[in-house]
C-alpha positions as YAML, in Angstrom:
chain: A
units: angstrom
residues:
- id: 1
  name: ALA
  ca: [1.79, 7.43, 20.68]
- id: 2
  name: ILE
  ca: [4.90, 8.51, 22.47]
- id: 3
  name: PRO
  ca: [4.64, 9.21, 26.19]
- id: 4
  name: GLY
  ca: [3.30, 12.65, 26.95]
- id: 5
  name: LYS
  ca: [0.27, 14.77, 27.68]
- id: 6
  name: TYR
  ca: [-2.51, 14.75, 25.12]
- id: 7
  name: VAL
  ca: [-6.00, 16.14, 24.63]
- id: 8
  name: ILE
  ca: [-8.76, 14.24, 22.91]
- id: 9
  name: GLU
  ca: [-11.55, 16.19, 21.25]
- id: 10
  name: MET
  ca: [-14.92, 14.99, 20.10]
- id: 11
  name: GLU
  ca: [-17.53, 16.99, 18.26]
- id: 12
  name: ILE
  ca: [-21.12, 15.93, 18.82]
- id: 13
  name: ASN
  ca: [-23.95, 17.88, 17.23]
- id: 14
  name: GLY
  ca: [-21.72, 20.91, 16.77]
- id: 15
  name: LYS
  ca: [-20.46, 20.97, 20.34]
- id: 16
  name: VAL
  ca: [-16.79, 20.20, 21.06]
- id: 17
  name: TYR
  ca: [-15.85, 18.18, 24.11]
- id: 18
  name: SER
  ca: [-12.24, 17.79, 25.19]
- id: 19
  name: LYS
  ca: [-10.47, 15.79, 27.83]
- id: 20
  name: PRO
  ca: [-6.77, 15.78, 28.72]
- id: 21
  name: PHE
  ca: [-4.97, 12.49, 29.35]
- id: 22
  name: VAL
  ca: [-1.45, 11.19, 29.80]
- id: 23
  name: VAL
  ca: [0.24, 8.36, 27.90]
- id: 24
  name: GLY
  ca: [2.96, 6.71, 29.95]
- id: 25
  name: ILE
  ca: [5.60, 4.09, 29.30]
- id: 26
  name: ASP
  ca: [4.63, 0.52, 30.16]
- id: 27
  name: PRO
  ca: [6.13, 0.12, 33.63]
- id: 28
  name: ARG
  ca: [7.50, -3.30, 32.68]
- id: 29
  name: TRP
  ca: [9.74, -1.72, 30.06]
- id: 30
  name: GLU
  ca: [13.09, -0.22, 30.76]
- id: 31
  name: ILE
  ca: [13.48, 1.83, 27.62]
- id: 32
  name: PRO
  ca: [14.66, 5.40, 27.12]
- id: 33
  name: GLU
  ca: [12.08, 7.80, 25.72]
- id: 34
  name: SER
  ca: [14.44, 8.53, 22.81]
- id: 35
  name: ASP
  ca: [14.14, 4.87, 21.75]
- id: 36
  name: LEU
  ca: [10.34, 5.10, 21.92]
- id: 37
  name: ILE
  ca: [10.44, 8.23, 19.76]
- id: 38
  name: LYS
  ca: [12.59, 6.46, 17.15]
- id: 39
  name: GLN
  ca: [10.26, 3.46, 17.27]
- id: 40
  name: PHE
  ca: [7.23, 5.73, 16.81]
- id: 41
  name: GLU
  ca: [8.78, 7.68, 13.94]
- id: 42
  name: THR
  ca: [9.93, 4.54, 12.13]
- id: 43
  name: ALA
  ca: [6.54, 2.87, 12.59]
- id: 44
  name: ASN
  ca: [4.89, 5.93, 11.04]
- id: 45
  name: ILE
  ca: [7.20, 5.73, 8.02]
- id: 46
  name: VAL
  ca: [6.15, 2.11, 7.58]
- id: 47
  name: ILE
  ca: [2.45, 2.99, 8.05]
- id: 48
  name: ASP
  ca: [2.76, 5.64, 5.33]
- id: 49
  name: MET
  ca: [4.34, 3.09, 2.98]
- id: 50
  name: ILE
  ca: [1.60, 0.54, 3.70]
- id: 51
  name: GLU
  ca: [-1.16, 3.11, 3.17]
- id: 52
  name: GLU
  ca: [0.38, 4.34, -0.08]
- id: 53
  name: SER
  ca: [0.72, 0.80, -1.39]
- id: 54
  name: GLN
  ca: [-2.89, 0.00, -0.48]
- id: 55
  name: ASP
  ca: [-4.06, 3.18, -2.23]
- id: 56
  name: LYS
  ca: [-2.06, 2.19, -5.32]
- id: 57
  name: LEU
  ca: [-3.46, -1.35, -5.27]
- id: 58
  name: SER
  ca: [-6.99, 0.05, -5.05]
- id: 59
  name: GLU
  ca: [-6.23, 2.44, -7.91]
- id: 60
  name: MET
  ca: [-4.82, -0.41, -10.02]
- id: 61
  name: ARG
  ca: [-7.92, -2.52, -9.46]
- id: 62
  name: ASN
  ca: [-10.16, 0.43, -10.31]
- id: 63
  name: ILE
  ca: [-8.27, 1.15, -13.53]
- id: 64
  name: THR
  ca: [-8.37, -2.52, -14.51]
- id: 65
  name: SER
  ca: [-12.12, -2.63, -13.90]
- id: 66
  name: GLN
  ca: [-12.69, 0.50, -15.98]
- id: 67
  name: ILE
  ca: [-10.59, -0.82, -18.85]
- id: 68
  name: ARG
  ca: [-12.58, -4.06, -18.85]
- id: 69
  name: THR
  ca: [-15.78, -2.01, -18.96]
- id: 70
  name: TYR
  ca: [-14.53, -0.06, -21.99]
- id: 71
  name: ILE
  ca: [-13.49, -3.27, -23.73]
- id: 72
  name: GLU
  ca: [-16.99, -4.65, -23.13]
- id: 73
  name: LEU
  ca: [-18.67, -1.41, -24.29]
- id: 74
  name: THR
  ca: [-16.80, -1.40, -27.59]
- id: 75
  name: LYS
  ca: [-17.84, -4.93, -28.60]
- id: 76
  name: GLY
  ca: [-19.24, -4.88, -32.10]
- id: 77
  name: LYS
  ca: [-17.46, -1.65, -33.02]
- id: 78
  name: ASP
  ca: [-14.88, -1.63, -35.81]
- id: 79
  name: PHE
  ca: [-12.21, -0.40, -33.38]
- id: 80
  name: HIS
  ca: [-12.97, -3.00, -30.68]
- id: 81
  name: ASN
  ca: [-9.87, -5.11, -31.31]
- id: 82
  name: THR
  ca: [-7.62, -2.06, -31.01]
- id: 83
  name: ILE
  ca: [-9.23, -1.10, -27.70]
- id: 84
  name: LYS
  ca: [-9.24, -4.69, -26.50]
- id: 85
  name: ASN
  ca: [-5.58, -5.33, -27.34]
- id: 86
  name: SER
  ca: [-4.42, -2.02, -25.87]
- id: 87
  name: GLY
  ca: [-6.55, -2.46, -22.76]
- id: 88
  name: ASN
  ca: [-5.48, -6.04, -22.17]
- id: 89
  name: GLU
  ca: [-1.83, -5.05, -22.50]
- id: 90
  name: ILE
  ca: [-2.28, -2.42, -19.78]
- id: 91
  name: ILE
  ca: [-4.17, -4.90, -17.59]
- id: 92
  name: SER
  ca: [-1.33, -7.43, -17.99]
- id: 93
  name: LYS
  ca: [1.29, -4.87, -17.01]
- id: 94
  name: ILE
  ca: [-0.72, -3.77, -13.98]
- id: 95
  name: LYS
  ca: [-1.26, -7.39, -12.94]
- id: 96
  name: VAL
  ca: [2.51, -8.00, -12.81]
- id: 97
  name: ILE
  ca: [2.94, -5.00, -10.52]
- id: 98
  name: GLU
  ca: [0.00, -6.02, -8.34]
- id: 99
  name: GLU
  ca: [1.38, -9.55, -8.03]
- id: 100
  name: ASN
  ca: [4.73, -8.16, -6.85]
- id: 101
  name: LEU
  ca: [3.02, -6.08, -4.18]
- id: 102
  name: TYR
  ca: [0.27, -8.36, -2.92]
- id: 103
  name: GLN
  ca: [-0.22, -12.11, -2.48]
- id: 104
  name: SER
  ca: [-3.86, -12.63, -3.42]
- id: 105
  name: LYS
  ca: [-3.83, -16.42, -3.06]
- id: 106
  name: ILE
  ca: [-3.49, -16.55, 0.74]
- id: 107
  name: GLU
  ca: [-6.85, -17.31, 2.32]
- id: 108
  name: THR
  ca: [-5.85, -19.29, 5.42]
- id: 109
  name: SER
  ca: [-2.80, -19.41, 7.65]
- id: 110
  name: GLN
  ca: [-1.78, -22.68, 5.95]
- id: 111
  name: ASP
  ca: [-1.61, -20.85, 2.61]
- id: 112
  name: GLU
  ca: [1.30, -18.77, 3.88]
- id: 113
  name: ILE
  ca: [3.38, -21.94, 3.61]
- id: 114
  name: ASN
  ca: [2.19, -22.69, 0.09]
- id: 115
  name: TYR
  ca: [2.57, -19.29, -1.56]
- id: 116
  name: ALA
  ca: [5.48, -16.89, -1.75]
- id: 117
  name: ARG
  ca: [5.34, -13.84, 0.47]
- id: 118
  name: LYS
  ca: [5.00, -10.55, -1.36]
- id: 119
  name: TRP
  ca: [5.99, -6.97, -0.58]
- id: 120
  name: THR
  ca: [2.87, -6.32, 1.51]
- id: 121
  name: ASN
  ca: [3.59, -9.38, 3.65]
- id: 122
  name: HIS
  ca: [7.15, -8.22, 4.26]
- id: 123
  name: ILE
  ca: [6.29, -4.61, 5.12]
- id: 124
  name: THR
  ca: [3.52, -5.60, 7.53]
- id: 125
  name: HIS
  ca: [5.86, -8.10, 9.19]
- id: 126
  name: LEU
  ca: [8.43, -5.32, 9.61]
- id: 127
  name: TYR
  ca: [5.76, -3.09, 11.14]
- id: 128
  name: ASP
  ca: [4.91, -5.85, 13.59]
- id: 129
  name: ARG
  ca: [8.56, -6.26, 14.56]
- id: 130
  name: ILE
  ca: [9.08, -2.52, 15.01]
- id: 131
  name: THR
  ca: [6.00, -2.01, 17.16]
- id: 132
  name: THR
  ca: [6.20, -5.23, 19.19]
- id: 133
  name: ASP
  ca: [9.72, -4.88, 20.56]
- id: 134
  name: ASN
  ca: [10.30, -2.56, 23.51]
- id: 135
  name: GLN
  ca: [13.32, -0.99, 21.89]
- id: 136
  name: ALA
  ca: [14.30, 1.41, 19.15]
- id: 137
  name: PRO
  ca: [14.42, -0.24, 15.73]
- id: 138
  name: ASN
  ca: [17.76, -1.98, 15.34]
- id: 139
  name: ASP
  ca: [20.11, -1.75, 12.36]
- id: 140
  name: GLY
  ca: [18.60, -4.89, 10.82]
- id: 141
  name: MET
  ca: [15.12, -3.38, 10.92]
- id: 142
  name: MET
  ca: [16.34, -0.11, 9.43]
- id: 143
  name: ASN
  ca: [18.22, -1.97, 6.68]
- id: 144
  name: ARG
  ca: [15.09, -3.98, 5.93]
- id: 145
  name: LEU
  ca: [13.08, -0.77, 5.75]
- id: 146
  name: ASP
  ca: [15.51, 0.60, 3.17]
- id: 147
  name: GLU
  ca: [15.34, -2.64, 1.17]
- id: 148
  name: LEU
  ca: [11.56, -2.60, 1.15]
- id: 149
  name: ARG
  ca: [11.47, 1.08, 0.24]
- id: 150
  name: ASN
  ca: [13.77, 0.37, -2.74]
- id: 151
  name: ASP
  ca: [11.70, -2.66, -3.77]
- id: 152
  name: TYR
  ca: [8.53, -0.57, -3.66]
- id: 153
  name: LYS
  ca: [10.11, 2.08, -5.88]
- id: 154
  name: LYS
  ca: [11.10, -0.64, -8.38]
- id: 155
  name: PHE
  ca: [7.51, -1.91, -8.49]
- id: 156
  name: ILE
  ca: [5.84, 1.48, -8.67]
- id: 157
  name: GLU
  ca: [8.06, 3.16, -11.29]
- id: 158
  name: PRO
  ca: [6.65, 0.97, -14.10]
- id: 159
  name: TYR
  ca: [3.15, 1.71, -12.82]
- id: 160
  name: ASN
  ca: [3.81, 5.44, -13.07]
- id: 161
  name: THR
  ca: [4.89, 4.87, -16.69]
- id: 162
  name: ILE
  ca: [1.70, 2.94, -17.37]
- id: 163
  name: ILE
  ca: [-0.33, 5.86, -16.01]
- id: 164
  name: SER
  ca: [1.58, 8.60, -17.82]
- id: 165
  name: LYS
  ca: [2.08, 6.82, -21.14]
- id: 166
  name: ASP
  ca: [0.01, 3.68, -21.75]
- id: 167
  name: LEU
  ca: [-3.19, 4.79, -20.04]
- id: 168
  name: LYS
  ca: [-2.98, 8.19, -21.70]
- id: 169
  name: GLU
  ca: [-2.67, 6.53, -25.12]
- id: 170
  name: PHE
  ca: [-5.59, 4.25, -24.25]
- id: 171
  name: THR
  ca: [-7.86, 7.13, -23.24]
- id: 172
  name: ASN
  ca: [-6.81, 9.11, -26.34]
- id: 173
  name: SER
  ca: [-7.77, 6.10, -28.46]
- id: 174
  name: LEU
  ca: [-11.15, 5.98, -26.74]
- id: 175
  name: SER
  ca: [-11.67, 9.72, -27.32]
- id: 176
  name: GLU
  ca: [-10.65, 9.46, -30.98]
- id: 177
  name: ASN
  ca: [-13.33, 6.82, -31.42]
- id: 178
  name: GLY
  ca: [-16.03, 8.84, -29.67]
- id: 179
  name: ILE
  ca: [-15.98, 6.90, -26.40]
...
C-alpha cells in the first residue's frame, strides 16, 4: 500500500468493526512518495498479469481434464476415434501453451539450474525486483514488463483460438453424437 490513512473493516456475525490506521514510509528509505506510487501501480499491473495467467493455466488444465474424460467415456462407440483424435489435438495445442507459460519440472531450487525458466518465472522475478527496491521501477524494469506483456499475448492468442474454434468444434462433435 502507498503511504496514507486507511480504515480496515471486519464483519463478524453481521456486525461491522472498523479501525483507522496509517501506513508510513520506511524511515530508512529516502524515496519520494511519487516513486512509491509508481512502484505500487506497476506492481499491481504485474499482479494482474500473474493472476490472469494463473487463471488461464487453471482453465487449461480443467479443459484438458474434461477432454480426457470425454475421450474415456466414448470408448467402444463408433465415433470414439474421431473424438479421441480431435480431443488429443486440442490437448497437444494447450500443452504447448502451458509449457510456454509455466515450468512444471522445477521441484527444488537445484532444478532451476537444470530447466529453462518460463514466462511465470520471469514475471514473478520482475515482481520481486519491483517490490524489493526502494525506488520507482526503472526503465529496464518497465521495458521488461512490456516484453513480458507482449510474450504473454503471443502465448494466449493461440489459446483464444483453441477456445473459440477447436473446442467449439469438439463440443459440437460431442453433441452431434449424443454426448
